[in-house]
CSV table of C-alpha atoms and ligand atoms in Angstrom, one decimal:
chain,number,residue,atom,x,y,z
A,1,MET,CA,16.5,-44.8,68.0
A,2,GLN,CA,17.2,-45.1,71.6
A,3,THR,CA,20.1,-42.6,72.6
A,4,MET,CA,22.8,-44.3,74.6
A,5,LEU,CA,23.9,-41.2,75.8
A,6,GLY,CA,21.2,-40.2,78.3
A,7,ILE,CA,21.4,-37.1,80.4
A,8,THR,CA,24.7,-35.7,78.6
A,9,ASP,CA,23.2,-35.4,75.3
A,10,PHE,CA,21.0,-32.7,76.5
A,11,TYR,CA,20.3,-30.8,73.2
A,12,ARG,CA,19.4,-34.4,71.5
A,13,VAL,CA,22.6,-33.8,69.3
A,14,ASP,CA,22.2,-37.5,69.0
A,15,GLU,CA,19.5,-36.6,66.7
A,16,LEU,CA,21.5,-34.4,64.1
A,17,LEU,CA,23.7,-37.9,63.3
A,18,THR,CA,23.1,-40.2,60.6
A,19,ASP,CA,22.4,-43.7,61.3
A,20,GLU,CA,26.1,-44.7,60.1
A,21,GLN,CA,27.4,-42.1,62.6
A,22,ARG,CA,25.5,-43.4,65.6
A,23,LEU,CA,26.4,-46.9,64.5
A,24,THR,CA,30.0,-46.3,64.3
A,25,ARG,CA,29.9,-44.4,67.8
A,26,ASP,CA,27.9,-47.2,69.4
A,27,THR,CA,30.4,-49.9,68.4
A,28,MET,CA,33.3,-48.1,69.7
A,29,ARG,CA,31.2,-47.2,72.9
A,30,ARG,CA,30.7,-50.9,73.3
A,31,PHE,CA,34.3,-51.7,72.7
A,32,VAL,CA,35.6,-49.6,75.1
A,33,ASP,CA,33.2,-50.6,77.6
A,34,ARG,CA,34.3,-53.9,77.4
A,35,GLU,CA,37.8,-53.6,76.5
A,36,ILE,CA,39.6,-50.6,77.8
A,37,LEU,CA,37.5,-49.5,81.0
A,38,PRO,CA,37.8,-52.5,83.2
A,39,HIS,CA,41.8,-52.0,82.8
A,40,VAL,CA,42.7,-48.5,82.3
A,41,GLY,CA,43.3,-47.6,86.1
A,42,ARG,CA,45.7,-50.4,86.2
A,43,TRP,CA,47.7,-49.6,82.9
A,44,TRP,CA,47.5,-46.0,83.9
A,45,LEU,CA,49.5,-46.7,87.3
A,46,ASP,CA,51.7,-49.2,86.0
A,47,GLY,CA,52.5,-47.0,83.5
A,48,THR,CA,52.1,-49.0,80.4
A,49,PHE,CA,50.6,-48.4,77.1
A,50,PRO,CA,48.7,-51.7,76.5
A,51,THR,CA,49.9,-53.0,72.9
A,52,ASP,CA,47.6,-55.8,72.5
A,53,LEU,CA,44.8,-53.3,72.0
A,54,VAL,CA,46.6,-52.2,68.8
A,55,PRO,CA,45.8,-54.4,66.3
A,56,LYS,CA,42.2,-54.6,67.6
A,57,LEU,CA,41.6,-50.9,67.3
A,58,GLY,CA,43.3,-51.5,63.8
A,59,ALA,CA,40.5,-53.8,63.2
A,60,LEU,CA,37.7,-51.8,64.2
A,61,GLY,CA,38.7,-49.1,61.5
A,62,VAL,CA,40.0,-46.2,63.9
A,63,TYR,CA,43.5,-45.3,62.8
A,64,GLY,CA,43.1,-42.7,59.7
A,65,ALA,CA,39.5,-43.5,59.8
A,66,ASN,CA,38.4,-40.5,57.8
A,67,LEU,CA,41.2,-41.2,55.0
A,68,PRO,CA,40.0,-43.1,51.9
A,69,ALA,CA,39.1,-47.2,51.5
A,70,ASP,CA,41.1,-47.5,48.9
A,71,TYR,CA,44.2,-47.4,51.2
A,72,GLY,CA,42.9,-49.7,53.8
A,73,CYS,CA,41.2,-47.3,55.8
A,74,ALA,CA,37.8,-47.1,57.0
A,75,GLY,CA,36.6,-43.8,54.7
A,76,LEU,CA,34.3,-42.6,57.3
A,77,ASP,CA,33.2,-38.8,57.5
A,78,ASN,CA,34.8,-36.5,59.8
A,79,VAL,CA,32.0,-36.6,62.1
A,80,ALA,CA,32.0,-40.2,62.2
A,81,TYR,CA,35.8,-39.7,62.9
A,82,GLY,CA,35.5,-37.2,65.8
A,83,LEU,CA,32.6,-39.5,67.4
A,84,LEU,CA,35.9,-42.1,67.3
A,85,MET,CA,38.1,-40.0,69.3
A,86,GLN,CA,35.3,-39.0,71.6
A,87,GLU,CA,34.5,-42.7,72.9
A,88,LEU,CA,38.2,-43.8,73.0
A,89,GLU,CA,38.7,-40.4,75.2
A,90,ARG,CA,36.0,-41.6,77.4
A,91,ALA,CA,38.2,-44.2,78.4
A,92,ASP,CA,41.5,-42.1,78.6
A,93,SER,CA,43.3,-39.6,76.9
A,94,GLY,CA,46.7,-41.4,76.5
A,95,ILE,CA,44.6,-44.3,74.4
A,96,ARG,CA,43.0,-41.6,72.4
A,97,SER,CA,46.1,-40.0,71.9
A,98,PHE,CA,47.7,-43.2,69.9
A,99,ALA,CA,44.9,-43.3,67.5
A,100,SER,CA,45.2,-39.2,66.7
A,101,VAL,CA,48.9,-39.7,66.7
A,102,GLN,CA,48.6,-42.9,64.0
A,103,GLY,CA,45.8,-41.5,62.1
A,104,ALA,CA,46.3,-37.5,61.8
A,105,LEU,CA,49.9,-37.3,62.4
A,106,VAL,CA,51.3,-40.4,60.7
A,107,MET,CA,49.1,-41.7,58.2
A,108,TYR,CA,47.6,-38.1,56.9
A,109,PRO,CA,51.2,-36.5,55.9
A,110,ILE,CA,52.1,-39.8,54.1
A,111,TYR,CA,48.4,-39.4,52.8
A,112,ALA,CA,48.6,-35.8,51.9
A,113,TYR,CA,52.2,-35.1,51.2
A,114,GLY,CA,53.6,-38.7,50.0
A,115,SER,CA,54.2,-40.4,46.8
A,116,GLU,CA,51.6,-42.7,45.4
A,117,GLU,CA,54.3,-45.5,46.1
A,118,GLN,CA,54.8,-44.3,49.9
A,119,ARG,CA,51.0,-44.3,50.5
A,120,ARG,CA,50.6,-48.1,49.1
A,121,ALA,CA,53.6,-49.2,51.2
A,122,TYR,CA,52.3,-47.4,54.3
A,123,LEU,CA,49.1,-46.7,54.9
A,124,PRO,CA,47.4,-50.1,54.9
A,125,LEU,CA,49.9,-51.1,57.3
A,126,LEU,CA,49.2,-48.4,59.7
A,127,ALA,CA,45.6,-48.5,59.4
A,128,SER,CA,45.5,-52.4,60.4
A,129,GLY,CA,48.4,-51.9,63.7
A,130,GLU,CA,50.5,-53.7,62.0
A,131,ILE,CA,53.0,-50.9,62.2
A,132,ILE,CA,53.1,-47.8,64.3
A,133,GLY,CA,54.3,-44.5,63.8
A,134,CYS,CA,55.2,-41.6,65.6
A,135,PHE,CA,55.3,-37.8,64.6
A,136,GLY,CA,58.6,-35.8,65.7
A,137,LEU,CA,58.1,-32.0,65.4
A,138,THR,CA,58.7,-30.5,68.9
A,139,GLU,CA,62.6,-30.5,70.3
A,140,PRO,CA,63.8,-29.6,73.4
A,141,SER,CA,64.1,-25.8,73.1
A,142,ALA,CA,61.6,-25.7,70.3
A,143,GLY,CA,57.7,-26.5,71.5
A,144,SER,CA,55.2,-23.8,70.5
A,145,ASP,CA,57.7,-22.4,68.2
A,146,PRO,CA,58.8,-25.3,65.8
A,147,ALA,CA,60.2,-22.9,63.6
A,148,ALA,CA,63.1,-22.6,65.8
A,149,MET,CA,64.1,-26.4,65.1
A,150,THR,CA,67.7,-27.3,65.2
A,151,THR,CA,67.4,-30.8,63.6
A,152,ARG,CA,69.4,-30.8,60.4
A,153,ALA,CA,68.9,-32.7,57.1
A,154,ARG,CA,72.0,-32.9,54.9
A,155,ARG,CA,72.0,-34.0,51.4
A,156,THR,CA,74.3,-37.0,51.0
A,157,ALA,CA,74.9,-38.7,47.5
A,158,LYS,CA,72.6,-41.5,48.4
A,159,GLY,CA,69.7,-39.3,50.2
A,160,TRP,CA,69.7,-37.7,53.4
A,161,SER,CA,71.7,-37.7,56.8
A,162,ILE,CA,69.5,-36.5,59.6
A,163,THR,CA,70.8,-35.5,63.1
A,164,GLY,CA,68.8,-33.8,65.8
A,165,ASN,CA,66.8,-34.6,69.2
A,166,LYS,CA,62.7,-34.6,69.4
A,167,MET,CA,61.0,-34.3,72.7
A,168,TRP,CA,57.5,-35.6,74.1
A,169,ILE,CA,57.1,-37.6,71.4
A,170,THR,CA,54.1,-40.0,71.7
A,171,SER,CA,54.4,-43.8,70.7
A,172,GLY,CA,58.2,-43.3,70.1
A,173,SER,CA,59.6,-46.1,71.5
A,174,LEU,CA,56.9,-47.8,70.1
A,175,SER,CA,57.1,-47.1,66.4
A,176,GLN,CA,58.7,-48.9,63.6
A,177,ILE,CA,58.5,-45.6,61.5
A,178,ALA,CA,59.0,-41.8,62.4
A,179,ILE,CA,57.7,-38.5,60.7
A,180,ILE,CA,60.6,-36.4,61.3
A,181,TRP,CA,60.9,-32.6,60.6
A,182,ALA,CA,64.2,-31.0,60.1
A,183,ARG,CA,65.6,-28.2,58.1
A,184,ASP,CA,67.7,-28.7,55.0
A,185,ASP,CA,70.8,-27.4,53.6
A,186,GLU,CA,68.3,-24.0,52.3
A,187,ASP,CA,67.0,-24.0,55.7
A,188,ARG,CA,63.7,-25.2,54.5
A,189,ILE,CA,61.7,-27.6,56.8
A,190,ARG,CA,61.0,-30.8,55.4
A,191,GLY,CA,59.4,-34.0,56.7
A,192,PHE,CA,60.7,-37.5,56.2
A,193,ILE,CA,59.7,-41.2,56.9
A,194,VAL,CA,62.4,-42.7,58.8
A,195,PRO,CA,62.5,-46.2,59.7
A,196,THR,CA,63.5,-46.5,63.7
A,197,ASP,CA,65.9,-49.5,63.2
A,198,THR,CA,68.1,-47.2,60.8
A,199,PRO,CA,71.4,-47.1,62.7
A,200,GLY,CA,71.9,-43.9,64.5
A,201,PHE,CA,68.3,-43.6,65.7
A,202,ALA,CA,67.2,-43.8,69.5
A,203,ALA,CA,64.1,-43.6,71.4
A,204,HIS,CA,63.9,-43.2,75.2
A,205,ASP,CA,61.1,-43.3,77.5
A,206,ILE,CA,60.3,-40.4,79.9
A,207,HIS,CA,59.5,-42.2,82.9
A,208,THR,CA,58.7,-39.5,85.6
A,209,LYS,CA,55.2,-38.4,84.1
A,210,ALA,CA,52.5,-37.6,86.6
A,211,SER,CA,49.8,-37.2,83.3
A,212,MET,CA,49.2,-40.0,80.2
A,213,ARG,CA,50.9,-42.8,82.1
A,214,ALA,CA,49.1,-45.2,79.6
A,215,SER,CA,51.0,-43.6,76.6
A,216,ALA,CA,54.5,-44.0,75.7
A,217,THR,CA,56.5,-40.9,75.6
A,218,SER,CA,59.7,-40.4,74.4
A,219,GLU,CA,63.1,-38.7,73.4
A,220,LEU,CA,64.3,-39.4,70.0
A,221,VAL,CA,67.8,-39.1,69.2
A,222,LEU,CA,69.0,-39.1,65.7
A,223,GLU,CA,72.8,-39.3,65.1
A,224,ASP,CA,73.7,-39.2,61.6
A,225,VAL,CA,70.7,-41.4,60.6
A,226,GLU,CA,71.0,-42.2,56.6
A,227,VAL,CA,68.1,-42.6,54.6
A,228,SER,CA,67.4,-42.8,51.1
A,229,THR,CA,65.6,-40.4,48.9
A,230,ASP,CA,62.5,-42.9,49.4
A,231,ALA,CA,62.2,-41.7,52.7
A,232,GLU,CA,61.3,-38.1,51.4
A,233,LEU,CA,57.7,-36.9,51.6
A,234,PRO,CA,57.9,-35.3,48.3
A,235,LYS,CA,55.3,-32.5,49.5
A,236,ALA,CA,56.1,-32.0,53.1
A,237,VAL,CA,58.1,-28.8,52.1
A,238,GLY,CA,57.6,-25.5,54.7
A,239,LEU,CA,56.8,-25.5,58.0
A,240,GLY,CA,52.7,-25.2,56.9
A,241,ARG,CA,53.1,-29.0,56.2
A,242,ALA,CA,53.6,-29.9,59.5
A,243,LEU,CA,51.3,-27.4,60.7
A,244,GLY,CA,48.7,-28.8,58.3
A,245,CYS,CA,49.1,-32.2,60.3
A,246,LEU,CA,48.8,-30.6,63.7
A,247,THR,CA,45.3,-29.3,62.1
A,248,GLN,CA,44.2,-32.5,62.0
A,249,ALA,CA,44.9,-33.7,65.3
A,250,ARG,CA,43.9,-31.0,67.2
A,251,TYR,CA,40.4,-31.7,65.3
A,252,GLY,CA,40.3,-35.4,66.6
A,253,ILE,CA,41.3,-33.7,70.2
A,254,ALA,CA,38.3,-31.1,70.3
A,255,TRP,CA,36.0,-34.2,70.1
A,256,GLY,CA,38.1,-36.4,72.0
A,257,ALA,CA,38.1,-34.0,74.9
A,258,LEU,CA,34.4,-34.3,75.3
A,259,GLY,CA,34.6,-37.8,75.8
A,260,ALA,CA,37.0,-37.3,78.9
A,261,ALA,CA,34.2,-34.7,79.8
A,262,VAL,CA,31.1,-36.7,79.6
A,263,ALA,CA,33.0,-39.4,81.8
A,264,CYS,CA,33.8,-37.0,84.5
A,265,PHE,CA,30.5,-35.4,84.5
A,266,GLU,CA,28.5,-38.7,84.7
A,267,GLU,CA,30.9,-40.2,87.6
A,268,ALA,CA,30.3,-37.2,89.5
A,269,LEU,CA,26.3,-37.0,89.0
A,270,ASP,CA,26.1,-40.8,89.7
A,271,TYR,CA,28.2,-40.1,93.0
A,272,ALA,CA,26.6,-37.0,94.0
A,273,LYS,CA,23.2,-39.0,93.7
A,274,GLY,CA,24.2,-41.1,96.2
A,275,ARG,CA,26.8,-39.7,98.5
A,276,ILE,CA,25.0,-38.5,102.1
A,277,ALA,CA,26.0,-35.7,103.6
A,278,PHE,CA,24.1,-33.9,106.5
A,279,GLN,CA,21.2,-36.5,105.9
A,280,ARG,CA,20.5,-35.5,102.4
A,281,PRO,CA,22.5,-36.6,98.8
A,282,ILE,CA,24.9,-33.9,98.1
A,283,ALA,CA,23.0,-33.8,94.9
A,284,ALA,CA,20.1,-32.4,96.7
A,285,THR,CA,22.2,-29.3,97.6
A,286,GLN,CA,22.2,-25.8,95.6
A,287,ILE,CA,25.9,-25.7,95.4
A,288,ILE,CA,26.4,-29.1,93.9
A,289,GLN,CA,23.4,-28.6,91.4
A,290,GLU,CA,24.9,-25.6,90.3
A,291,ARG,CA,28.1,-26.9,89.9
A,292,LEU,CA,26.5,-30.0,87.6
A,293,VAL,CA,24.6,-27.5,85.6
A,294,ASN,CA,27.8,-25.7,84.7
A,295,MET,CA,29.4,-28.8,83.9
A,296,LEU,CA,26.4,-30.0,81.9
A,297,THR,CA,26.3,-26.6,79.8
A,298,ARG,CA,29.8,-26.7,79.0
A,299,ILE,CA,29.6,-30.0,77.4
A,300,THR,CA,26.7,-29.5,75.6
A,301,THR,CA,28.0,-26.1,73.7
A,302,GLY,CA,31.6,-28.0,73.3
A,303,GLN,CA,29.0,-31.2,71.4
A,304,LEU,CA,27.5,-28.1,69.4
A,305,LEU,CA,30.8,-27.0,68.2
A,306,ALA,CA,32.7,-29.9,67.4
A,307,LEU,CA,29.6,-31.3,65.5
A,308,ARG,CA,29.5,-28.1,63.5
A,309,LEU,CA,33.5,-28.0,63.0
A,310,GLY,CA,32.7,-31.4,61.7
A,311,GLN,CA,30.5,-30.6,58.8
A,312,MET,CA,32.8,-27.7,57.8
A,313,LYS,CA,35.6,-30.3,57.7
A,314,ASP,CA,33.2,-32.3,55.5
A,315,ALA,CA,32.1,-29.4,53.5
A,316,GLY,CA,36.0,-28.7,52.9
A,317,THR,CA,35.6,-24.9,54.2
A,318,MET,CA,37.0,-25.3,57.9
A,319,THR,CA,39.8,-23.4,58.8
A,320,TYR,CA,42.7,-23.7,60.9
A,321,PRO,CA,41.4,-20.9,63.3
A,322,GLN,CA,38.0,-22.5,63.6
A,323,VAL,CA,40.0,-25.9,64.4
A,324,SER,CA,42.0,-23.9,67.5
A,325,MET,CA,38.9,-22.3,68.8
A,326,ALA,CA,37.2,-25.7,69.5
A,327,LYS,CA,40.7,-27.4,70.5
A,328,ARG,CA,41.1,-24.5,72.7
A,329,ASN,CA,37.8,-24.3,74.5
A,330,ASN,CA,36.8,-28.2,74.3
A,331,VAL,CA,40.1,-29.1,76.3
A,332,ARG,CA,39.8,-26.6,78.7
A,333,LEU,CA,36.4,-27.3,79.7
A,334,ALA,CA,37.0,-31.0,79.9
A,335,LEU,CA,40.2,-30.0,82.4
A,336,GLU,CA,38.2,-27.6,84.4
A,337,ILE,CA,35.2,-30.0,84.5
A,338,ALA,CA,37.6,-33.3,85.5
A,339,ARG,CA,38.9,-30.8,88.5
A,340,GLU,CA,35.1,-30.2,89.4
A,341,ALA,CA,34.2,-33.9,89.2
A,342,ARG,CA,37.5,-34.5,91.7
A,343,SER,CA,36.5,-32.2,93.9
A,344,ILE,CA,32.5,-33.5,94.2
A,345,LEU,CA,34.2,-37.3,94.7
A,346,GLY,CA,35.6,-35.7,97.6
A,347,GLY,CA,38.5,-37.9,99.5
A,348,TYR,CA,37.4,-40.8,97.5
A,349,GLY,CA,38.3,-38.3,93.9
A,350,ILE,CA,42.0,-38.7,94.6
A,351,THR,CA,41.9,-42.7,94.2
A,352,LEU,CA,42.5,-44.6,90.5
A,353,GLU,CA,38.8,-46.4,91.8
A,354,TYR,CA,37.2,-43.7,90.0
A,355,HIS,CA,38.0,-41.9,86.6
A,356,ALA,CA,38.2,-38.1,87.2
A,357,ILE,CA,41.6,-37.7,88.9
A,358,ARG,CA,43.2,-39.7,85.8
A,359,HIS,CA,41.5,-37.7,83.3
A,360,MET,CA,42.3,-34.4,85.1
A,361,THR,CA,45.9,-35.3,85.0
A,362,ASN,CA,46.1,-36.3,81.7
A,363,LEU,CA,44.1,-33.1,80.4
A,364,GLU,CA,46.6,-31.4,81.8
A,365,SER,CA,49.2,-32.6,78.7
A,366,VAL,CA,46.1,-32.3,76.4
A,367,ASP,CA,45.6,-28.5,77.2
A,368,THR,CA,49.7,-28.4,76.6
A,369,TYR,CA,49.9,-30.4,73.6
A,370,GLU,CA,49.0,-29.8,69.7
A,371,GLY,CA,49.2,-25.8,70.8
A,372,THR,CA,48.8,-24.8,74.3
A,373,TYR,CA,46.0,-22.7,75.4
A,374,ASP,CA,47.9,-19.8,74.9
A,375,ILE,CA,49.3,-20.6,71.5
A,376,HIS,CA,45.3,-21.2,70.3
A,377,THR,CA,44.3,-17.7,71.9
A,378,LEU,CA,47.4,-16.2,70.3
A,379,ILE,CA,45.9,-18.1,66.6
A,380,VAL,CA,42.4,-16.9,67.0
A,381,GLY,CA,43.6,-13.5,68.7
A,382,ARG,CA,45.9,-13.3,64.7
A,383,GLU,CA,42.6,-14.4,63.1
A,384,ILE,CA,40.3,-11.8,64.4
A,385,THR,CA,42.6,-8.5,65.0
A,386,GLY,CA,44.6,-9.3,61.7
A,387,LEU,CA,48.1,-8.5,64.5
A,388,ALA,CA,50.4,-11.5,65.5
A,389,ALA,CA,50.7,-11.3,68.9
A,390,PHE,CA,53.5,-14.0,68.9
A,391,GLY,CA,57.0,-13.7,67.0
A,392,GLU,CA,58.0,-11.4,64.7
B,1,LIG,P1,52.9,-18.9,60.4
B,1,LIG,O1,53.5,-17.8,59.7
B,1,LIG,O2,51.7,-18.9,61.3
B,1,LIG,O3,52.7,-20.2,59.6
B,1,LIG,C1,53.7,-20.6,58.5
B,1,LIG,C2,52.7,-21.3,57.4
B,1,LIG,O4,51.5,-22.6,57.6
B,1,LIG,C3,50.3,-21.8,57.7
B,1,LIG,N1,49.8,-22.5,59.3
B,1,LIG,C4,49.1,-23.7,58.9
B,1,LIG,N2,48.5,-24.5,58.0
B,1,LIG,C5,47.8,-25.3,58.4
B,1,LIG,N3,47.4,-25.8,59.6
B,1,LIG,C6,47.8,-25.1,60.8
B,1,LIG,N4,47.5,-25.0,62.0
B,1,LIG,C7,48.5,-23.8,60.4
B,1,LIG,N5,49.2,-23.0,61.0
B,1,LIG,C8,49.9,-22.2,60.2
B,1,LIG,C9,50.3,-20.4,57.2
B,1,LIG,O5,49.5,-20.0,56.8
B,1,LIG,C10,51.5,-20.3,56.7
B,1,LIG,O6,51.4,-20.5,55.4
B,1,LIG,P2,52.3,-19.5,54.5
B,1,LIG,O7,51.6,-20.6,53.2
B,1,LIG,O8,51.9,-18.4,54.5
B,1,LIG,O9,53.9,-19.7,54.6
B,1,LIG,O10,53.8,-19.7,61.3
B,1,LIG,P3,54.6,-19.2,62.8
B,1,LIG,O11,56.2,-20.0,62.9
B,1,LIG,O12,54.2,-17.9,62.7
B,1,LIG,O13,53.6,-20.3,64.0
B,1,LIG,C11,52.4,-20.2,64.3
B,1,LIG,C12,52.2,-20.9,65.4
B,1,LIG,C13,52.5,-20.5,66.4
B,1,LIG,C14,50.6,-21.0,65.3
B,1,LIG,C15,52.8,-22.3,65.0
B,1,LIG,O14,53.9,-22.3,65.0
B,1,LIG,C16,51.8,-23.3,66.2
B,1,LIG,O15,51.0,-23.8,65.8
B,1,LIG,N6,52.5,-23.7,67.3
B,1,LIG,C17,52.0,-24.8,68.2
B,1,LIG,C18,52.9,-26.0,68.1
B,1,LIG,C19,52.4,-27.1,68.0
B,1,LIG,O16,51.1,-27.3,68.1
B,1,LIG,N7,53.0,-28.2,68.4
B,1,LIG,C20,52.5,-29.8,68.3
B,1,LIG,C21,53.4,-30.7,68.1
B,1,LIG,S1,52.5,-32.3,67.7
B,1,LIG,C22,51.9,-32.9,69.4
B,1,LIG,O17,52.0,-32.0,70.3
B,1,LIG,C23,51.4,-34.0,69.3
B,1,LIG,S2,50.5,-34.4,70.7
B,1,LIG,C24,49.9,-35.9,70.5
B,1,LIG,C25,48.5,-35.9,69.9
B,1,LIG,O18,47.9,-35.6,69.2
B,1,LIG,O19,47.5,-36.9,70.7
B,2,LIG,P1,56.9,-23.9,75.7
B,2,LIG,O1,56.6,-23.6,74.2
B,2,LIG,O2,58.2,-23.9,76.0
B,2,LIG,O3,56.1,-23.1,76.4
B,2,LIG,C1,55.9,-23.0,77.7
B,2,LIG,C2,55.1,-22.1,78.3
B,2,LIG,O4,54.8,-20.7,77.6
B,2,LIG,C3,53.3,-22.5,77.5
B,2,LIG,O5,52.4,-22.0,79.1
B,2,LIG,C4,53.1,-21.6,76.5
B,2,LIG,O6,51.3,-21.4,76.5
B,2,LIG,C5,53.8,-20.4,77.1
B,2,LIG,N1,54.2,-19.6,75.9
B,2,LIG,C6,54.9,-20.0,74.8
B,2,LIG,N2,54.7,-18.7,73.6
B,2,LIG,C7,54.2,-18.0,74.4
B,2,LIG,C8,53.7,-16.4,73.7
B,2,LIG,N3,54.2,-16.1,72.6
B,2,LIG,N4,52.8,-15.8,74.2
B,2,LIG,C9,52.2,-16.6,75.5
B,2,LIG,N5,52.7,-17.3,75.8
B,2,LIG,C10,53.6,-18.2,75.5
B,2,LIG,N6,55.0,-33.0,70.0
B,2,LIG,C11,55.5,-33.9,69.3
B,2,LIG,O7,56.0,-33.5,68.2
B,2,LIG,N7,55.0,-34.9,69.0
B,2,LIG,C12,54.6,-35.6,69.6
B,2,LIG,O8,53.8,-36.9,69.7
B,2,LIG,C13,54.1,-35.0,71.0
B,2,LIG,N8,53.4,-35.8,72.1
B,2,LIG,C14,53.1,-34.9,73.1
B,2,LIG,C15,52.4,-35.5,74.5
B,2,LIG,C16,52.8,-35.2,75.6
B,2,LIG,C17,52.2,-36.2,76.7
B,2,LIG,C18,53.3,-33.8,75.5
B,2,LIG,C19,53.2,-33.1,77.4
B,2,LIG,C20,53.6,-33.0,74.7
B,2,LIG,C21,53.8,-33.7,73.6
B,2,LIG,N9,54.6,-33.5,72.4
B,2,LIG,C22,54.6,-33.6,71.2
B,2,LIG,C23,55.1,-31.7,72.7
B,2,LIG,C24,53.8,-30.4,72.9
B,2,LIG,O9,53.3,-30.3,71.4
B,2,LIG,C25,54.6,-29.5,73.4
B,2,LIG,O10,54.7,-29.8,74.8
B,2,LIG,C26,53.6,-28.2,73.0
B,2,LIG,O11,53.6,-27.9,72.0
B,2,LIG,C27,54.5,-27.1,73.9
B,2,LIG,O12,55.7,-26.6,73.7
B,2,LIG,P2,56.8,-26.9,75.3
B,2,LIG,O13,56.5,-27.7,76.2
B,2,LIG,O14,58.2,-26.6,74.4
B,2,LIG,O15,56.2,-25.3,75.7
């Protein structure tokens, strides 16, 4: 089979994929080329998330694609799921983020910690994109350390009353449901499915972003939001449950970031071959060649890391420190490649006529969210030394 990936598949990783994985990727690739790439620069500049994409991505089976078909999901393996994230982020990290949150942070906790009634009620609607969800863990004063959260869930005669603020919430203002993490009366962290039209719930978009502009990012305000016991995710008790969702999302990000890296590398290579300076293409200079070789080497190592991680996830042996290593490595390599690409494009690189600067500023967010680069250093550091360098 002819690879569609060309030079960015330097180690012929394509040959390690199944026909179904290749088909999934190639279908997504064509959709991204046709429906997203021609418009994404404009969406980003305007600061709008393209909501008309939501049902189209649902029809392609993107949301929760690695969850079982019984609940209206695509039932793909984790490598195929990773390839979907990679293709989406080749277009824009914000569009991939939307899909990551819907699948890994909203559908996954309902699937893993919800009752059978909750699964049947919500998963098919989320899979098709008929409803949108968001995930509220971070607070204005509790990001890297979510255990410091102050949002409270108090028991009432009919269920729960939730009060608190959540910050930096992807898709917050677009959502019909929010997965909200809060402390109960016994100080245990619990997860709830909160309908966003419940009185006392408000979402305010953050409009001053210089990153992730084709994505809605909101502050959530919950003031005595009364929900019934049906809102409680029965198995979502303890911080570990919230962190378990992050493992799913970080897995997808480790793949997704490679898509942004490939887009930047291809753009820089193409430009360097055509750009003449000192009577020769800049690609014929040693410095530009070294930079391109470094970029492609890092992409190749990232691809091998992601593929092996996916194989371990499918085998049920993947651990969360392994996910941290891949998220940390692949996002940072993508960010550095985007910066290199931006620089190779010279002055043109600061415009949105090219993709590099959009990817570059988006990747600053990706490097920060889902655990900052530093936090993943500490997670892997704790794993290899047995000593925690954060907290008590
Ligand atoms: P710690 O003692 O380490 O852990 C408490 C319990 O949880 C377990 N655990 C995990 N389980 C599954 N997956 C993980 N990633 C896990 N990390 C920890 C752990 O084994 C323990 O279990 P048990 O049974 O022993 O109780 O807890 P800690 O409070 O010391 O926290 C450690 C730390 C810093 C690693 C953790 O708080 C952390 O990961 N912080 C980063 C926060 C973060 O990533 N927030 C992301 C918010 S969501 C988001 O950014 C969405 S962006 C949009 C998009 O995805 O596109
Ligand atoms: P802090 O935790 O305040 O960290 C600030 C700096 O200190 C960082 O450089 C960090 O690495 C460093 N630092 C912190 N602790 C240590 C330590 N012990 N040792 C060394 N250095 C340390 N959250 C959600 O819940 N849901 C979402 O949908 C969501 N979407 C997001 C979308 C975007 C665009 C962004 C930017 C963020 C989003 N987040 C979301 C929040 C994100 O997860 C947090 O921003 C992230 O976890 C970091 O938390 P913080 O911003 O509070 O930074």
